[in-house]
PDB file of C-alpha atoms in Angstrom:
ATOM      1  CA  UNK H   1       1.559  -5.998  -3.069  1.00 65.00           C
ATOM      2  CA  UNK H   2       1.583  -2.024  -3.519  1.00 73.00           C
ATOM      3  CA  UNK H   3      -0.468  -1.695  -6.768  1.00 94.00           C
ATOM      4  CA  UNK H   4       2.182  -1.322  -8.880  1.00 97.00           C
ATOM      5  CA  UNK H   5       3.638  -4.325 -11.291  1.00 97.00           C
ATOM      6  CA  UNK H   6       6.517  -4.705 -13.513  1.00 97.00           C
ATOM      7  CA  UNK H   7       6.916  -7.062 -16.176  1.00 97.00           C
ATOM      8  CA  UNK H   8       9.206  -9.088 -16.686  1.00 97.00           C
ATOM      9  CA  UNK H   9      10.872  -9.469 -13.423  1.00 96.00           C
ATOM     10  CA  UNK H  10      13.835 -10.775 -14.998  1.00 96.00           C
ATOM     11  CA  UNK H  11      15.365 -10.100 -18.320  1.00 96.00           C
ATOM     12  CA  UNK H  12      18.719 -11.192 -20.148  1.00 95.00           C
ATOM     13  CA  UNK H  13      19.275  -9.384 -23.486  1.00 92.00           C
ATOM     14  CA  UNK H  14      22.530  -8.916 -26.103  1.00 90.00           C
ATOM     15  CA  UNK H  15      23.733  -5.739 -26.647  1.00 88.00           C
ATOM     16  CA  UNK H  16      22.181  -5.696 -30.334  1.00 87.00           C
ATOM     17  CA  UNK H  17      18.438  -6.410 -28.907  1.00 88.00           C
ATOM     18  CA  UNK H  18      15.477  -4.233 -28.651  1.00 93.00           C
ATOM     19  CA  UNK H  19      13.086  -5.115 -25.242  1.00 95.00           C
ATOM     20  CA  UNK H  20      10.446  -3.270 -23.334  1.00 97.00           C
ATOM     21  CA  UNK H  21       9.805  -3.285 -19.684  1.00 98.00           C
ATOM     22  CA  UNK H  22       6.363  -2.499 -18.903  1.00 98.00           C
ATOM     23  CA  UNK H  23       4.686  -1.107 -15.611  1.00 98.00           C
ATOM     24  CA  UNK H  24       1.203  -1.030 -14.435  1.00 98.00           C
ATOM     25  CA  UNK H  25      -0.489   0.978 -11.743  1.00 97.00           C
ATOM     26  CA  UNK H  26      -3.765   0.377  -9.967  1.00 95.00           C
ATOM     27  CA  UNK H  27      -3.702   3.064  -7.606  1.00 94.00           C
ATOM     28  CA  UNK H  28      -5.236   5.721  -9.655  1.00 93.00           C
ATOM     29  CA  UNK H  29      -2.297   7.879  -9.695  1.00 93.00           C
ATOM     30  CA  UNK H  30      -1.169  10.453 -12.422  1.00 91.00           C
ATOM     31  CA  UNK H  31       2.321  10.286 -11.998  1.00 92.00           C
ATOM     32  CA  UNK H  32       4.778   7.741 -13.072  1.00 94.00           C
ATOM     33  CA  UNK H  33       8.478   7.190 -12.808  1.00 94.00           C
ATOM     34  CA  UNK H  34      11.475   5.048 -13.977  1.00 95.00           C
ATOM     35  CA  UNK H  35      14.601   4.624 -11.540  1.00 95.00           C
ATOM     36  CA  UNK H  36      17.370   2.649 -11.982  1.00 95.00           C
ATOM     37  CA  UNK H  37      19.676   0.969  -9.367  1.00 93.00           C
ATOM     38  CA  UNK H  38      23.029  -0.198 -10.184  1.00 92.00           C
ATOM     39  CA  UNK H  39      25.046  -2.413  -7.425  1.00 87.00           C
ATOM     40  CA  UNK H  40      26.127  -0.533  -4.651  1.00 78.00           C
ATOM     41  CA  UNK H  41      24.563   2.660  -5.675  1.00 84.00           C
ATOM     42  CA  UNK H  42      21.791   4.691  -4.730  1.00 85.00           C
ATOM     43  CA  UNK H  43      18.421   5.043  -6.973  1.00 89.00           C
ATOM     44  CA  UNK H  44      18.908   7.042  -9.957  1.00 91.00           C
ATOM     45  CA  UNK H  45      15.959   9.008 -11.448  1.00 91.00           C
ATOM     46  CA  UNK H  46      15.485   8.585 -15.203  1.00 94.00           C
ATOM     47  CA  UNK H  47      12.062   9.790 -16.131  1.00 93.00           C
ATOM     48  CA  UNK H  48       9.213  11.261 -15.054  1.00 91.00           C
ATOM     49  CA  UNK H  49       5.677  11.669 -16.450  1.00 92.00           C
ATOM     50  CA  UNK H  50       3.114  13.731 -15.152  1.00 88.00           C
ATOM     51  CA  UNK H  51      -0.371  13.658 -16.513  1.00 84.00           C
ATOM     52  CA  UNK H  52       0.863  11.536 -19.053  1.00 82.00           C
ATOM     53  CA  UNK H  53       3.632  14.091 -20.200  1.00 85.00           C
ATOM     54  CA  UNK H  54       7.421  13.597 -20.015  1.00 84.00           C
ATOM     55  CA  UNK H  55       8.200  16.426 -17.259  1.00 82.00           C
ATOM     56  CA  UNK H  56      11.875  14.983 -16.432  1.00 79.00           C
ATOM     57  CA  UNK H  57      14.516  13.296 -18.205  1.00 79.00           C
ATOM     58  CA  UNK H  58      17.688  13.439 -16.301  1.00 78.00           C
ATOM     59  CA  UNK H  59      20.491  12.894 -18.836  1.00 85.00           C
ATOM     60  CA  UNK H  60      19.582   9.329 -19.769  1.00 92.00           C
ATOM     61  CA  UNK H  61      21.088   7.944 -22.993  1.00 93.00           C
ATOM     62  CA  UNK H  62      18.863   7.758 -25.867  1.00 92.00           C
ATOM     63  CA  UNK H  63      19.010   3.947 -25.945  1.00 94.00           C
ATOM     64  CA  UNK H  64      16.568   3.838 -23.247  1.00 96.00           C
ATOM     65  CA  UNK H  65      13.079   5.298 -24.551  1.00 95.00           C
ATOM     66  CA  UNK H  66       9.907   6.119 -22.216  1.00 95.00           C
ATOM     67  CA  UNK H  67       6.402   5.811 -23.438  1.00 95.00           C
ATOM     68  CA  UNK H  68       3.430   6.837 -21.446  1.00 95.00           C
ATOM     69  CA  UNK H  69       0.008   5.736 -23.287  1.00 94.00           C
ATOM     70  CA  UNK H  70      -2.262   6.357 -20.419  1.00 93.00           C
ATOM     71  CA  UNK H  71      -1.814   7.296 -16.516  1.00 91.00           C
ATOM     72  CA  UNK H  72      -1.774   3.588 -15.981  1.00 95.00           C
ATOM     73  CA  UNK H  73       0.830   2.285 -18.135  1.00 97.00           C
ATOM     74  CA  UNK H  74       4.515   3.024 -18.397  1.00 97.00           C
ATOM     75  CA  UNK H  75       7.099   1.398 -20.760  1.00 97.00           C
ATOM     76  CA  UNK H  76      10.719   1.748 -21.111  1.00 97.00           C
ATOM     77  CA  UNK H  77      11.954   0.657 -24.733  1.00 97.00           C
ATOM     78  CA  UNK H  78      15.532  -0.744 -24.501  1.00 96.00           C
ATOM     79  CA  UNK H  79      17.640  -0.815 -27.313  1.00 93.00           C
ATOM     80  CA  UNK H  80      21.837  -1.229 -28.452  1.00 93.00           C
ATOM     81  CA  UNK H  81      22.060  -1.561 -24.362  1.00 93.00           C
ATOM     82  CA  UNK H  82      25.770  -1.822 -22.984  1.00 94.00           C
ATOM     83  CA  UNK H  83      26.812  -3.970 -20.227  1.00 94.00           C
ATOM     84  CA  UNK H  84      27.010  -1.175 -17.858  1.00 93.00           C
ATOM     85  CA  UNK H  85      23.138  -0.828 -18.338  1.00 95.00           C
ATOM     86  CA  UNK H  86      22.721  -4.100 -16.273  1.00 96.00           C
ATOM     87  CA  UNK H  87      20.724  -2.992 -12.941  1.00 96.00           C
ATOM     88  CA  UNK H  88      17.105  -3.078 -11.203  1.00 96.00           C
ATOM     89  CA  UNK H  89      14.933  -0.889 -13.177  1.00 97.00           C
ATOM     90  CA  UNK H  90      12.098   0.222 -10.989  1.00 97.00           C
ATOM     91  CA  UNK H  91       8.466   1.962 -11.753  1.00 97.00           C
ATOM     92  CA  UNK H  92       6.769   3.826  -9.158  1.00 96.00           C
ATOM     93  CA  UNK H  93       3.589   6.241  -9.390  1.00 95.00           C
ATOM     94  CA  UNK H  94       2.091   8.957  -7.097  1.00 92.00           C
ATOM     95  CA  UNK H  95      -0.755  11.530  -7.162  1.00 88.00           C
ATOM     96  CA  UNK H  96       0.908  14.632  -8.753  1.00 79.00           C
ATOM     97  CA  UNK H  97       2.534  16.720  -6.393  1.00 67.00           C
ATOM     98  CA  UNK H  98       2.382  14.168  -3.528  1.00 70.00           C
ATOM     99  CA  UNK H  99       5.589  13.094  -2.481  1.00 71.00           C
ATOM    100  CA  UNK H 100       4.512   9.238  -1.721  1.00 89.00           C
ATOM    101  CA  UNK H 101       6.027   7.251  -4.209  1.00 92.00           C
ATOM    102  CA  UNK H 102       4.891   3.535  -4.478  1.00 94.00           C
ATOM    103  CA  UNK H 103       7.431   1.406  -5.972  1.00 96.00           C
ATOM    104  CA  UNK H 104       6.841  -1.889  -8.373  1.00 97.00           C
ATOM    105  CA  UNK H 105       9.161  -4.966  -7.613  1.00 96.00           C
ATOM    106  CA  UNK H 106      11.572  -4.024 -10.228  1.00 96.00           C
ATOM    107  CA  UNK H 107      13.099  -5.741 -13.655  1.00 97.00           C
ATOM    108  CA  UNK H 108      16.288  -7.107 -12.776  1.00 96.00           C
ATOM    109  CA  UNK H 109      18.275  -6.551 -16.312  1.00 96.00           C
ATOM    110  CA  UNK H 110      21.189  -8.236 -17.611  1.00 96.00           C
ATOM    111  CA  UNK H 111      22.942  -7.150 -20.614  1.00 94.00           C
ATOM    112  CA  UNK H 112      25.412  -9.556 -22.287  1.00 92.00           C
TER     113      UNK H 112
ATOM    114  CA  UNK Y   1      16.544  18.518   0.503  1.00 64.00           C
ATOM    115  CA  UNK Y   2      18.072  18.294   4.188  1.00 66.00           C
ATOM    116  CA  UNK Y   3      20.851  15.662   4.208  1.00 88.00           C
ATOM    117  CA  UNK Y   4      20.105  12.775   6.822  1.00 94.00           C
ATOM    118  CA  UNK Y   5      22.644  10.399   8.952  1.00 95.00           C
ATOM    119  CA  UNK Y   6      21.698   6.794   9.903  1.00 97.00           C
ATOM    120  CA  UNK Y   7      23.733   4.169  11.310  1.00 97.00           C
ATOM    121  CA  UNK Y   8      24.960   1.862   8.439  1.00 96.00           C
ATOM    122  CA  UNK Y   9      23.821  -1.161  10.392  1.00 97.00           C
ATOM    123  CA  UNK Y  10      21.775  -2.543  13.213  1.00 97.00           C
ATOM    124  CA  UNK Y  11      20.307  -5.682  14.814  1.00 97.00           C
ATOM    125  CA  UNK Y  12      17.137  -6.813  16.445  1.00 96.00           C
ATOM    126  CA  UNK Y  13      15.955  -9.674  17.898  1.00 97.00           C
ATOM    127  CA  UNK Y  14      12.773 -11.259  16.650  1.00 97.00           C
ATOM    128  CA  UNK Y  15       9.684  -9.901  18.651  1.00 96.00           C
ATOM    129  CA  UNK Y  16      11.520  -6.779  20.057  1.00 97.00           C
ATOM    130  CA  UNK Y  17      11.146  -3.550  18.962  1.00 97.00           C
ATOM    131  CA  UNK Y  18      13.484  -2.009  16.374  1.00 98.00           C
ATOM    132  CA  UNK Y  19      14.197   1.759  16.768  1.00 98.00           C
ATOM    133  CA  UNK Y  20      15.811   3.153  13.770  1.00 98.00           C
ATOM    134  CA  UNK Y  21      17.102   6.673  14.250  1.00 98.00           C
ATOM    135  CA  UNK Y  22      17.645   9.409  11.634  1.00 97.00           C
ATOM    136  CA  UNK Y  23      19.368  12.478  12.303  1.00 97.00           C
ATOM    137  CA  UNK Y  24      18.172  15.754  10.111  1.00 95.00           C
ATOM    138  CA  UNK Y  25      19.624  18.482  12.060  1.00 94.00           C
ATOM    139  CA  UNK Y  26      19.426  20.816   8.805  1.00 92.00           C
ATOM    140  CA  UNK Y  27      15.637  20.114   8.129  1.00 92.00           C
ATOM    141  CA  UNK Y  28      13.700  23.021   7.401  1.00 90.00           C
ATOM    142  CA  UNK Y  29      10.034  23.921   8.245  1.00 89.00           C
ATOM    143  CA  UNK Y  30       8.260  22.600   5.365  1.00 89.00           C
ATOM    144  CA  UNK Y  31      10.016  19.688   4.699  1.00 91.00           C
ATOM    145  CA  UNK Y  32       8.733  16.306   5.632  1.00 93.00           C
ATOM    146  CA  UNK Y  33      10.295  12.885   7.058  1.00 95.00           C
ATOM    147  CA  UNK Y  34       9.684   9.871   4.975  1.00 95.00           C
ATOM    148  CA  UNK Y  35      10.780   6.201   5.576  1.00 97.00           C
ATOM    149  CA  UNK Y  36      11.117   3.631   3.083  1.00 97.00           C
ATOM    150  CA  UNK Y  37      12.417   0.040   3.213  1.00 97.00           C
ATOM    151  CA  UNK Y  38      13.904  -1.986   0.635  1.00 95.00           C
ATOM    152  CA  UNK Y  39      14.323  -5.736   0.944  1.00 94.00           C
ATOM    153  CA  UNK Y  40      16.706  -7.333  -1.162  1.00 87.00           C
ATOM    154  CA  UNK Y  41      16.536  -7.140  -4.899  1.00 83.00           C
ATOM    155  CA  UNK Y  42      13.280  -5.706  -4.304  1.00 90.00           C
ATOM    156  CA  UNK Y  43      11.468  -2.385  -4.948  1.00 93.00           C
ATOM    157  CA  UNK Y  44      11.355   0.034  -2.073  1.00 95.00           C
ATOM    158  CA  UNK Y  45       8.431  -0.195  -0.014  1.00 96.00           C
ATOM    159  CA  UNK Y  46       6.840   3.301   1.429  1.00 95.00           C
ATOM    160  CA  UNK Y  47       6.543   3.093   5.028  1.00 97.00           C
ATOM    161  CA  UNK Y  48       5.412   6.264   7.025  1.00 97.00           C
ATOM    162  CA  UNK Y  49       5.895   9.588   6.470  1.00 95.00           C
ATOM    163  CA  UNK Y  50       5.590  13.135   9.188  1.00 95.00           C
ATOM    164  CA  UNK Y  51       6.077  16.754   9.367  1.00 94.00           C
ATOM    165  CA  UNK Y  52       5.724  17.566  13.237  1.00 93.00           C
ATOM    166  CA  UNK Y  53       3.558  15.567  15.141  1.00 89.00           C
ATOM    167  CA  UNK Y  54       4.114  11.593  15.452  1.00 94.00           C
ATOM    168  CA  UNK Y  55       2.450   9.115  13.271  1.00 96.00           C
ATOM    169  CA  UNK Y  56       1.406   5.471  13.743  1.00 97.00           C
ATOM    170  CA  UNK Y  57       0.376   3.027  10.958  1.00 96.00           C
ATOM    171  CA  UNK Y  58      -0.146  -0.592  10.729  1.00 95.00           C
ATOM    172  CA  UNK Y  59       3.344  -0.860   9.595  1.00 94.00           C
ATOM    173  CA  UNK Y  60       5.364   1.129  11.926  1.00 97.00           C
ATOM    174  CA  UNK Y  61       5.568   4.384  14.357  1.00 98.00           C
ATOM    175  CA  UNK Y  62       7.317   7.703  13.523  1.00 98.00           C
ATOM    176  CA  UNK Y  63       8.714   9.724  16.487  1.00 98.00           C
ATOM    177  CA  UNK Y  64      10.190  13.150  15.738  1.00 97.00           C
ATOM    178  CA  UNK Y  65      11.360  15.518  18.283  1.00 96.00           C
ATOM    179  CA  UNK Y  66      10.129  18.711  19.253  1.00 95.00           C
ATOM    180  CA  UNK Y  67      12.760  20.397  17.392  1.00 95.00           C
ATOM    181  CA  UNK Y  68      12.577  18.013  14.052  1.00 95.00           C
ATOM    182  CA  UNK Y  69      16.250  17.718  14.121  1.00 95.00           C
ATOM    183  CA  UNK Y  70      16.115  13.797  14.539  1.00 96.00           C
ATOM    184  CA  UNK Y  71      13.386  11.271  14.287  1.00 97.00           C
ATOM    185  CA  UNK Y  72      13.162   7.394  15.090  1.00 98.00           C
ATOM    186  CA  UNK Y  73      11.168   5.019  13.315  1.00 98.00           C
ATOM    187  CA  UNK Y  74       9.676   2.235  15.626  1.00 98.00           C
ATOM    188  CA  UNK Y  75       8.653  -1.464  14.239  1.00 97.00           C
ATOM    189  CA  UNK Y  76       7.071  -2.530  17.389  1.00 96.00           C
ATOM    190  CA  UNK Y  77       7.457  -6.198  16.946  1.00 95.00           C
ATOM    191  CA  UNK Y  78      10.106  -7.086  14.637  1.00 97.00           C
ATOM    192  CA  UNK Y  79       9.891 -10.044  12.274  1.00 97.00           C
ATOM    193  CA  UNK Y  80      12.317 -11.757  10.109  1.00 97.00           C
ATOM    194  CA  UNK Y  81      10.619 -10.386   7.162  1.00 95.00           C
ATOM    195  CA  UNK Y  82      11.679  -7.146   8.506  1.00 97.00           C
ATOM    196  CA  UNK Y  83      15.243  -7.530   7.609  1.00 98.00           C
ATOM    197  CA  UNK Y  84      15.980  -4.759   4.947  1.00 97.00           C
ATOM    198  CA  UNK Y  85      17.490  -1.568   4.204  1.00 96.00           C
ATOM    199  CA  UNK Y  86      15.865   1.224   5.987  1.00 97.00           C
ATOM    200  CA  UNK Y  87      15.724   4.691   4.335  1.00 96.00           C
ATOM    201  CA  UNK Y  88      15.065   8.028   6.322  1.00 96.00           C
ATOM    202  CA  UNK Y  89      14.599  10.968   3.611  1.00 94.00           C
ATOM    203  CA  UNK Y  90      13.568  14.607   4.094  1.00 92.00           C
ATOM    204  CA  UNK Y  91      12.217  16.789   1.606  1.00 88.00           C
ATOM    205  CA  UNK Y  92       9.759  19.646   0.859  1.00 83.00           C
ATOM    206  CA  UNK Y  93       6.754  19.305  -1.366  1.00 76.00           C
ATOM    207  CA  UNK Y  94       7.023  20.416  -4.683  1.00 73.00           C
ATOM    208  CA  UNK Y  95      10.727  20.031  -4.487  1.00 73.00           C
ATOM    209  CA  UNK Y  96      11.438  17.920  -7.280  1.00 75.00           C
ATOM    210  CA  UNK Y  97      10.556  14.399  -8.412  1.00 78.00           C
ATOM    211  CA  UNK Y  98      13.759  12.525  -7.012  1.00 80.00           C
ATOM    212  CA  UNK Y  99      13.600  10.804  -3.869  1.00 84.00           C
ATOM    213  CA  UNK Y 100      17.406  10.602  -2.209  1.00 84.00           C
ATOM    214  CA  UNK Y 101      17.482   7.413  -0.613  1.00 87.00           C
ATOM    215  CA  UNK Y 102      21.417   7.750   0.531  1.00 86.00           C
ATOM    216  CA  UNK Y 103      23.020   4.677   2.095  1.00 88.00           C
ATOM    217  CA  UNK Y 104      19.981   3.570   4.818  1.00 94.00           C
ATOM    218  CA  UNK Y 105      20.524   1.468   8.000  1.00 97.00           C
ATOM    219  CA  UNK Y 106      20.724  -2.463   6.975  1.00 97.00           C
ATOM    220  CA  UNK Y 107      18.714  -3.681   9.955  1.00 98.00           C
ATOM    221  CA  UNK Y 108      19.177  -7.627  10.515  1.00 98.00           C
ATOM    222  CA  UNK Y 109      16.439  -9.207  12.525  1.00 97.00           C
ATOM    223  CA  UNK Y 110      17.630 -12.464  13.928  1.00 96.00           C
ATOM    224  CA  UNK Y 111      15.887 -15.344  15.707  1.00 95.00           C
TER     225      UNK Y 111
END
């Protein structure tokens, strides 16, 4: 266990559904990240929160909406997704400006 | 971040040492070498990192050449659970948030 948990681990949703992914870190870190990993592709950084402020948003479509209510929790709200959004969504955390990121187990998302 | 080159795949017998190479000939003086691994369909796992000196922890050892243009990750006694894709990442502190994992080396540990 890395100290980063994600729920749910698997999710199937239709294109009209709204769902949320949750991430929690128990490491006392103050930066949290969302990554997307599609089949046969490298990890893509989606969002970064540092000290609870969003500091990076890499041209992610608005159907993905992150929320960081405190330094231990991170959410990714999903609505009207497309089948090409099916992927492994990974959460990570680190200390601010420490390059060592610790990852959660991921949520495997399938959009039908 | 400096570019890295890793072999696409390697095999290792269980109980033997697994030596995974990484070339980073354009590495800058302030760039660290990080190793992560990803077991199928799981999140990446941090293994070790270093700047100049060799490093060892409970998981592995990292050997960095004197000119810093290459490094080797050593798993001293590989087990079947070490089968994974291993990523060598070179980056400087404060160089941005994204970790560029590249294609890595797929290590297969066989009985």
